[in-house]
Amino acid sequence: MAEPRDVVRIPDAKVALSTASVYPESTATAFEIAARLGYDGVEVMVWTDPVSQDIEALRRLSDYHRIPVLAVHAPCLLITQRVWSTDPWTKLQRARAAAEKLGAGTVVVHPPFRWQRQYARDFVDGVWRMANETDVRFAVENMYPWRYRDREMLAYAPDWDVTKEDYRHFTIDLSHASTSRTDTLRMVERMGDRLGHVHLADGRGSAKDEHLVPGRGDQPCAEVLEGLALSGFDGHVVIEVNTRRAMSGAEREADLAEALAFARLHLASALKVPRS
């Protein structure tokens, strides 16, 4: 009788490409690359690219490339302060509406900047209220202190470490964990079953938010993926890497193909079970 061999079960977690990963290329290019490389979907970073702000344009791209929008990243960056209004709650309402219309399951949101005082005071309760009005997950993302030489600025409120607050769902960004010099595995543990979304990227603990291709830094990217697979994680793993230094479109695609292969390998490698 043949010896039992390992069988690999396919995990439930889908691997998506953040449209930010193709910058300075366009949102439309991200859909094209995601479809060509075999990603399960995309996360739309809503920013200054007009297409990223246009729900109908995004729907057409999704239909044309036959690739779903799995998540919408609300416009929370410094460069998107005027995208979809200057009012932060309006931004979140529009992100929720976009997710609902596009069939996305998650809205990713950053904690407020400290100078957004009223928004910061109401943020935790406000996110709960919005989450109670929809089936879309509002997954609040871990951030990091801003550092310059020996100085540190706490730019986010209530805190850059979102596990200190009571949110229904979290996004963990491994590059942000690296920049904050946090123990990533401990942060994942603190998030527990409220971890609903992952931004997969690597880092080396630099003060700059590096977003390296997973496997090129010192973050426990493989361990996080294997742990999620073993725990039955059913959220999304989103490749959010920096390819700005790519010298060509082919080099950018090679990086994104490598990141996808890394994610799929380590999600599956934890799920080997003996064949009966």
Short mmCIF file of N, CA and C in Angstrom, two decimals, residues 78 142-156 159-161 164 174-183 187 203-210 219:
data_model
loop_
_atom_site.label_atom_id
_atom_site.label_comp_id
_atom_site.label_asym_id
_atom_site.label_seq_id
_atom_site.Cartn_x
_atom_site.Cartn_y
_atom_site.Cartn_z
N LEU A 78 -2.31 62.08 3.92
CA LEU A 78 -2.11 63.53 3.87
C LEU A 78 -2.42 64.07 2.48
N ASN A 142 -3.42 49.62 11.92
CA ASN A 142 -2.32 50.07 12.78
C ASN A 142 -1.41 51.03 12.02
N MET A 143 -0.93 52.05 12.73
CA MET A 143 -0.04 53.03 12.11
C MET A 143 1.31 53.01 12.84
N TYR A 144 1.94 54.17 13.05
CA TYR A 144 3.28 54.21 13.64
C TYR A 144 3.60 55.64 14.05
N PRO A 145 4.55 55.81 14.99
CA PRO A 145 5.01 57.17 15.30
C PRO A 145 5.82 57.72 14.13
N TRP A 146 5.75 59.02 13.94
CA TRP A 146 6.62 59.67 12.96
C TRP A 146 7.95 59.98 13.63
N ARG A 147 9.05 59.64 12.97
CA ARG A 147 10.37 59.84 13.56
C ARG A 147 11.25 60.67 12.63
N TYR A 148 12.03 61.55 13.25
CA TYR A 148 13.06 62.30 12.53
C TYR A 148 14.28 62.39 13.42
N ARG A 149 15.36 61.75 12.99
CA ARG A 149 16.57 61.65 13.82
C ARG A 149 16.21 61.08 15.18
N ASP A 150 16.43 61.83 16.25
CA ASP A 150 16.15 61.31 17.59
C ASP A 150 14.77 61.74 18.11
N ARG A 151 13.99 62.38 17.27
CA ARG A 151 12.70 62.87 17.72
C ARG A 151 11.57 61.96 17.24
N GLU A 152 10.54 61.88 18.06
CA GLU A 152 9.38 61.07 17.74
C GLU A 152 8.12 61.90 17.91
N MET A 153 7.24 61.85 16.91
CA MET A 153 5.98 62.59 16.97
C MET A 153 4.83 61.60 16.90
N LEU A 154 3.93 61.71 17.86
CA LEU A 154 2.74 60.86 17.86
C LEU A 154 1.67 61.55 17.02
N ALA A 155 1.55 61.12 15.78
CA ALA A 155 0.73 61.84 14.81
C ALA A 155 -0.72 61.38 14.78
N TYR A 156 -1.03 60.23 15.41
CA TYR A 156 -2.37 59.66 15.30
C TYR A 156 -3.06 59.60 16.65
N ASP A 159 -4.65 56.58 19.10
CA ASP A 159 -3.31 56.02 19.20
C ASP A 159 -2.97 55.36 17.87
N TRP A 160 -1.66 55.32 17.55
CA TRP A 160 -1.25 54.59 16.35
C TRP A 160 -1.40 53.08 16.54
N ASP A 161 -1.30 52.61 17.79
CA ASP A 161 -1.51 51.21 18.10
C ASP A 161 -3.01 51.00 18.33
N LYS A 164 -5.14 49.29 21.29
CA LYS A 164 -5.44 49.91 22.57
C LYS A 164 -6.89 50.40 22.66
N LEU A 174 1.94 45.02 8.00
CA LEU A 174 3.22 44.56 8.52
C LEU A 174 4.33 45.57 8.30
N SER A 175 4.23 46.38 7.28
CA SER A 175 5.22 47.44 7.10
C SER A 175 5.08 48.49 8.18
N HIS A 176 3.84 48.84 8.53
CA HIS A 176 3.61 49.80 9.61
C HIS A 176 4.11 49.23 10.94
N ALA A 177 3.90 47.94 11.15
CA ALA A 177 4.41 47.31 12.38
C ALA A 177 5.92 47.42 12.45
N SER A 178 6.57 47.24 11.30
CA SER A 178 8.03 47.37 11.25
C SER A 178 8.46 48.78 11.57
N THR A 179 7.80 49.78 10.98
CA THR A 179 8.16 51.18 11.21
C THR A 179 7.94 51.57 12.66
N SER A 180 6.90 51.03 13.29
CA SER A 180 6.63 51.34 14.69
C SER A 180 7.51 50.54 15.64
N ARG A 181 8.26 49.56 15.07
CA ARG A 181 9.15 48.69 15.86
C ARG A 181 8.36 47.90 16.91
N THR A 182 7.24 47.41 16.44
CA THR A 182 6.33 46.60 17.25
C THR A 182 6.61 45.12 17.03
N ASP A 183 6.34 44.32 18.03
CA ASP A 183 6.37 42.87 17.88
C ASP A 183 5.11 42.47 17.11
N MET A 187 1.15 41.69 18.18
CA MET A 187 0.04 42.54 17.74
C MET A 187 -1.06 41.70 17.11
N GLY A 203 9.50 44.99 5.98
CA GLY A 203 10.24 46.16 6.41
C GLY A 203 11.46 45.75 7.20
N ARG A 204 12.32 46.75 7.45
CA ARG A 204 13.55 46.48 8.21
C ARG A 204 13.66 47.39 9.44
N GLY A 205 12.53 47.93 9.90
CA GLY A 205 12.55 48.78 11.08
C GLY A 205 12.97 50.20 10.83
N SER A 206 12.99 50.61 9.56
CA SER A 206 13.36 51.98 9.22
C SER A 206 12.29 52.95 9.68
N ALA A 207 12.69 54.21 9.89
CA ALA A 207 11.72 55.26 10.22
C ALA A 207 10.80 55.54 9.03
N LYS A 208 11.22 55.13 7.85
CA LYS A 208 10.39 55.28 6.66
C LYS A 208 9.51 54.05 6.51
N ASP A 209 8.29 54.26 6.08
CA ASP A 209 7.34 53.17 5.85
C ASP A 209 7.74 52.49 4.54
N GLU A 210 8.42 51.35 4.61
CA GLU A 210 9.12 50.81 3.45
C GLU A 210 8.24 50.03 2.47
N GLN A 219 10.46 41.23 8.77
CA GLN A 219 9.17 40.97 9.39
C GLN A 219 8.79 39.49 9.28
#
